[in-house]
Amino acid sequence: MKKLVQGVGINDGKYPTKVDGKMRKEYNLWTSMLKRCYSENYHKKKPTYLGCTVSDSFKDYTYFFEWCQTQIGFGKEGYQLDKDLLIKGNKLYSEDTCVFIPSVINLLILKADSSRGTMPIGVTKNGKGFVARCKMYGKYKSLGTFNTPELAFNAYKTFKEAHIKELAEKYKDTISQRAYQALLKYEVSIDD
C-alpha cells in the first residue's frame, strides 16, 4: 500500500510525479495544497490556513492532475491556484471553488489582517489624519489623507474595486469565465 500524502492524499501512480528528474507542476501544486491544509508545522508558520480543507476528489492526485489539464490559466507563467476569488473567505480547495489566476490578481485579493493592525484595510494613521493607499503592480499608490479612517477606507475601496475591474479586462482572455465574473463582482470589505 502506498503512503498517504499529508495523511489524506492518494497517488495511484497513474501520472508520474517527475519528468526528467524535475517535479511536475501538477504534483507540486497538489502536494503544496495538501500541506497548506493538513500540515501542523505549516499551520504554525501560516495560521491563516488553519481550517482549510481539500475536497475528496482533490485528495486524489489522478483527479487533480486531470482537472488541471482542463483549466484555463493552468501552466501559464505567473498563474496561481486560487481558492478565495470565487467565494470570499473560502476554506475549501475543490473543483467548484478553485481557479487559476495571475499572481498580480491573487496578491491584490489577499486578506492582510496581520499587516494592517487595527485600521481598516488600505488605511494608515499619520500625524495629519488617515492615509489611504493601494498596492498596484508591486508599488504603493497614495490616494490621499482623510479626516477619518472611514473616509480613507472609502477612497481605498473605490480605487481598489476599479483596479480589480481593470485587471479583469486585461486578463479576460487568459482566465476562466468564472474568474472574470467574480472579479467584476468583487467588493472590498472594511475587514478584508
GROMACS .gro file of C-alpha atoms in nm:
model
  192
    1MET     CA    1   0.000   0.000   0.000
    2LYS     CA    2   0.127   0.346  -0.088
    3LYS     CA    3   0.188   0.604   0.180
    4LEU     CA    4  -0.070   0.884   0.200
    5VAL     CA    5   0.049   1.238   0.127
    6GLN     CA    6  -0.011   1.457   0.435
    7GLY     CA    7  -0.220   1.170   0.571
    8VAL     CA    8  -0.504   1.227   0.320
    9GLY     CA    9  -0.375   1.248  -0.039
   10ILE     CA   10  -0.383   0.942  -0.262
   11ASN     CA   11  -0.144   0.895  -0.554
   12ASP     CA   12  -0.224   0.580  -0.751
   13GLY     CA   13   0.079   0.631  -0.976
   14LYS     CA   14  -0.115   0.684  -1.300
   15TYR     CA   15   0.077   1.005  -1.365
   16PRO     CA   16   0.445   1.040  -1.277
   17THR     CA   17   0.536   1.297  -1.014
   18LYS     CA   18   0.855   1.391  -1.200
   19VAL     CA   19   0.959   1.430  -1.563
   20ASP     CA   20   1.330   1.428  -1.647
   21GLY     CA   21   1.408   1.449  -1.275
   22LYS     CA   22   1.201   1.764  -1.228
   23MET     CA   23   0.884   1.775  -1.016
   24ARG     CA   24   0.570   1.814  -1.228
   25LYS     CA   25   0.375   2.135  -1.183
   26GLU     CA   26   0.059   1.935  -1.107
   27TYR     CA   27   0.229   1.733  -0.834
   28ASN     CA   28   0.390   2.041  -0.681
   29LEU     CA   29   0.052   2.220  -0.673
   30TRP     CA   30  -0.120   1.914  -0.527
   31THR     CA   31   0.132   1.849  -0.251
   32SER     CA   32   0.151   2.220  -0.164
   33MET     CA   33  -0.229   2.238  -0.137
   34LEU     CA   34  -0.235   1.933   0.092
   35LYS     CA   35   0.047   2.077   0.303
   36ARG     CA   36  -0.135   2.412   0.347
   37CYS     CA   37  -0.442   2.227   0.470
   38TYR     CA   38  -0.307   1.935   0.672
   39SER     CA   39   0.045   2.011   0.799
   40GLU     CA   40   0.060   2.118   1.164
   41ASN     CA   41   0.410   2.258   1.110
   42TYR     CA   42   0.285   2.468   0.819
   43HIS     CA   43  -0.003   2.599   1.032
   44LYS     CA   44   0.246   2.718   1.294
   45LYS     CA   45   0.414   2.934   1.028
   46LYS     CA   46   0.098   3.030   0.837
   47PRO     CA   47  -0.203   3.016   1.074
   48THR     CA   48  -0.430   3.170   0.809
   49TYR     CA   49  -0.459   2.820   0.661
   50LEU     CA   50  -0.600   2.668   0.981
   51GLY     CA   51  -0.938   2.519   0.899
   52CYS     CA   52  -0.868   2.484   0.527
   53THR     CA   53  -0.962   2.151   0.371
   54VAL     CA   54  -0.941   1.970   0.038
   55SER     CA   55  -1.243   1.807  -0.127
   56ASP     CA   56  -1.242   1.427  -0.156
   57SER     CA   57  -1.194   1.450  -0.533
   58PHE     CA   58  -0.894   1.686  -0.498
   59LYS     CA   59  -0.732   1.444  -0.249
   60ASP     CA   60  -0.688   1.209  -0.547
   61TYR     CA   61  -0.377   1.307  -0.744
   62THR     CA   62  -0.507   1.150  -1.067
   63TYR     CA   63  -0.830   1.351  -1.045
   64PHE     CA   64  -0.643   1.673  -0.959
   65PHE     CA   65  -0.393   1.616  -1.242
   66GLU     CA   66  -0.670   1.568  -1.499
   67TRP     CA   67  -0.869   1.864  -1.364
   68CYS     CA   68  -0.566   2.090  -1.405
   69GLN     CA   69  -0.538   1.996  -1.774
   70THR     CA   70  -0.887   2.136  -1.841
   71GLN     CA   71  -0.843   2.468  -1.657
   72ILE     CA   72  -0.784   2.799  -1.829
   73GLY     CA   73  -0.464   2.954  -1.695
   74PHE     CA   74  -0.308   2.628  -1.578
   75GLY     CA   75   0.058   2.611  -1.675
   76LYS     CA   76   0.076   2.978  -1.768
   77GLU     CA   77   0.379   3.156  -1.627
   78GLY     CA   78   0.288   3.358  -1.317
   79TYR     CA   79  -0.055   3.198  -1.267
   80GLN     CA   80  -0.153   3.050  -0.931
   81LEU     CA   81  -0.418   2.814  -0.798
   82ASP     CA   82  -0.666   3.027  -0.602
   83LYS     CA   83  -0.948   2.922  -0.368
   84ASP     CA   84  -1.064   3.266  -0.248
   85LEU     CA   85  -1.178   3.457  -0.556
   86LEU     CA   86  -1.499   3.271  -0.637
   87ILE     CA   87  -1.611   3.257  -0.272
   88LYS     CA   88  -1.464   3.523  -0.047
   89GLY     CA   89  -1.321   3.372   0.271
   90ASN     CA   90  -1.347   3.019   0.130
   91LYS     CA   91  -1.156   2.746   0.315
   92LEU     CA   92  -1.217   2.456   0.073
   93TYR     CA   93  -0.999   2.358  -0.222
   94SER     CA   94  -1.223   2.190  -0.480
   95GLU     CA   95  -1.311   2.192  -0.848
   96ASP     CA   96  -1.605   2.422  -0.768
   97THR     CA   97  -1.403   2.674  -0.567
   98CYS     CA   98  -1.064   2.691  -0.740
   99VAL     CA   99  -0.941   2.876  -1.047
  100PHE     CA  100  -0.603   2.974  -1.190
  101ILE     CA  101  -0.536   3.347  -1.185
  102PRO     CA  102  -0.231   3.569  -1.239
  103SER     CA  103  -0.028   3.630  -0.922
  104VAL     CA  104  -0.086   4.006  -0.960
  105ILE     CA  105  -0.459   3.944  -0.908
  106ASN     CA  106  -0.407   3.685  -0.635
  107LEU     CA  107  -0.190   3.928  -0.436
  108LEU     CA  108  -0.449   4.202  -0.479
  109ILE     CA  109  -0.729   3.999  -0.321
  110LEU     CA  110  -0.526   3.858  -0.031
  111LYS     CA  111  -0.659   3.925   0.316
  112ALA     CA  112  -0.393   4.109   0.522
  113ASP     CA  113  -0.504   4.105   0.886
  114SER     CA  114  -0.158   4.080   1.038
  115SER     CA  115  -0.001   4.362   0.839
  116ARG     CA  116  -0.263   4.631   0.891
  117GLY     CA  117  -0.329   4.615   1.265
  118THR     CA  118  -0.650   4.781   1.385
  119MET     CA  119  -0.704   5.014   1.088
  120PRO     CA  120  -0.937   4.929   0.801
  121ILE     CA  121  -0.765   4.773   0.503
  122GLY     CA  122  -0.578   5.028   0.293
  123VAL     CA  123  -0.561   5.283   0.577
  124THR     CA  124  -0.273   5.400   0.795
  125LYS     CA  125  -0.264   5.675   1.059
  126ASN     CA  126  -0.023   5.963   1.022
  127GLY     CA  127   0.016   6.296   1.206
  128LYS     CA  128  -0.230   6.478   0.980
  129GLY     CA  129  -0.503   6.216   0.958
  130PHE     CA  130  -0.561   5.886   0.785
  131VAL     CA  131  -0.381   5.794   0.465
  132ALA     CA  132  -0.539   5.571   0.201
  133ARG     CA  133  -0.305   5.377  -0.024
  134CYS     CA  134  -0.330   5.075  -0.250
  135LYS     CA  135  -0.063   4.847  -0.391
  136MET     CA  136  -0.052   4.845  -0.770
  137TYR     CA  137   0.192   4.630  -0.962
  138GLY     CA  138   0.415   4.592  -0.656
  139LYS     CA  139   0.423   4.961  -0.558
  140TYR     CA  140   0.201   5.161  -0.325
  141LYS     CA  141  -0.008   5.440  -0.472
  142SER     CA  142  -0.113   5.713  -0.230
  143LEU     CA  143  -0.480   5.805  -0.255
  144GLY     CA  144  -0.475   6.099  -0.015
  145THR     CA  145  -0.509   6.191   0.350
  146PHE     CA  146  -0.853   6.198   0.514
  147ASN     CA  147  -1.007   6.315   0.842
  148THR     CA  148  -1.146   5.975   0.940
  149PRO     CA  149  -1.048   5.612   0.881
  150GLU     CA  150  -1.387   5.556   0.715
  151LEU     CA  151  -1.331   5.828   0.456
  152ALA     CA  152  -0.983   5.690   0.384
  153PHE     CA  153  -1.125   5.338   0.352
  154ASN     CA  154  -1.395   5.457   0.109
  155ALA     CA  155  -1.127   5.611  -0.114
  156TYR     CA  156  -0.929   5.286  -0.096
  157LYS     CA  157  -1.238   5.074  -0.169
  158THR     CA  158  -1.335   5.281  -0.473
  159PHE     CA  159  -0.983   5.275  -0.615
  160LYS     CA  160  -0.918   4.905  -0.549
  161GLU     CA  161  -1.251   4.788  -0.694
  162ALA     CA  162  -1.182   4.991  -1.010
  163HIS     CA  163  -0.831   4.844  -1.029
  164ILE     CA  164  -0.967   4.489  -0.991
  165LYS     CA  165  -1.212   4.550  -1.276
  166GLU     CA  166  -0.929   4.693  -1.488
  167LEU     CA  167  -0.727   4.373  -1.427
  168ALA     CA  168  -1.033   4.162  -1.507
  169GLU     CA  169  -1.048   4.327  -1.850
  170LYS     CA  170  -0.672   4.299  -1.900
  171TYR     CA  171  -0.672   3.923  -1.829
  172LYS     CA  172  -1.019   3.842  -1.964
  173ASP     CA  173  -0.885   3.618  -2.240
  174THR     CA  174  -0.644   3.422  -2.017
  175ILE     CA  175  -0.864   3.349  -1.713
  176SER     CA  176  -1.178   3.140  -1.683
  177GLN     CA  177  -1.521   3.298  -1.725
  178ARG     CA  178  -1.590   3.213  -1.359
  179ALA     CA  179  -1.280   3.409  -1.250
  180TYR     CA  180  -1.365   3.700  -1.481
  181GLN     CA  181  -1.722   3.729  -1.347
  182ALA     CA  182  -1.600   3.705  -0.986
  183LEU     CA  183  -1.356   3.991  -1.047
  184LEU     CA  184  -1.628   4.209  -1.199
  185LYS     CA  185  -1.847   4.149  -0.891
  186TYR     CA  186  -1.566   4.173  -0.634
  187GLU     CA  187  -1.640   4.404  -0.343
  188VAL     CA  188  -1.382   4.526  -0.096
  189SER     CA  189  -1.494   4.498   0.267
  190ILE     CA  190  -1.361   4.706   0.553
  191ASP     CA  191  -1.233   4.389   0.723
  192ASP     CA  192  -1.062   4.234   0.418
   0.00000   0.00000   0.00000
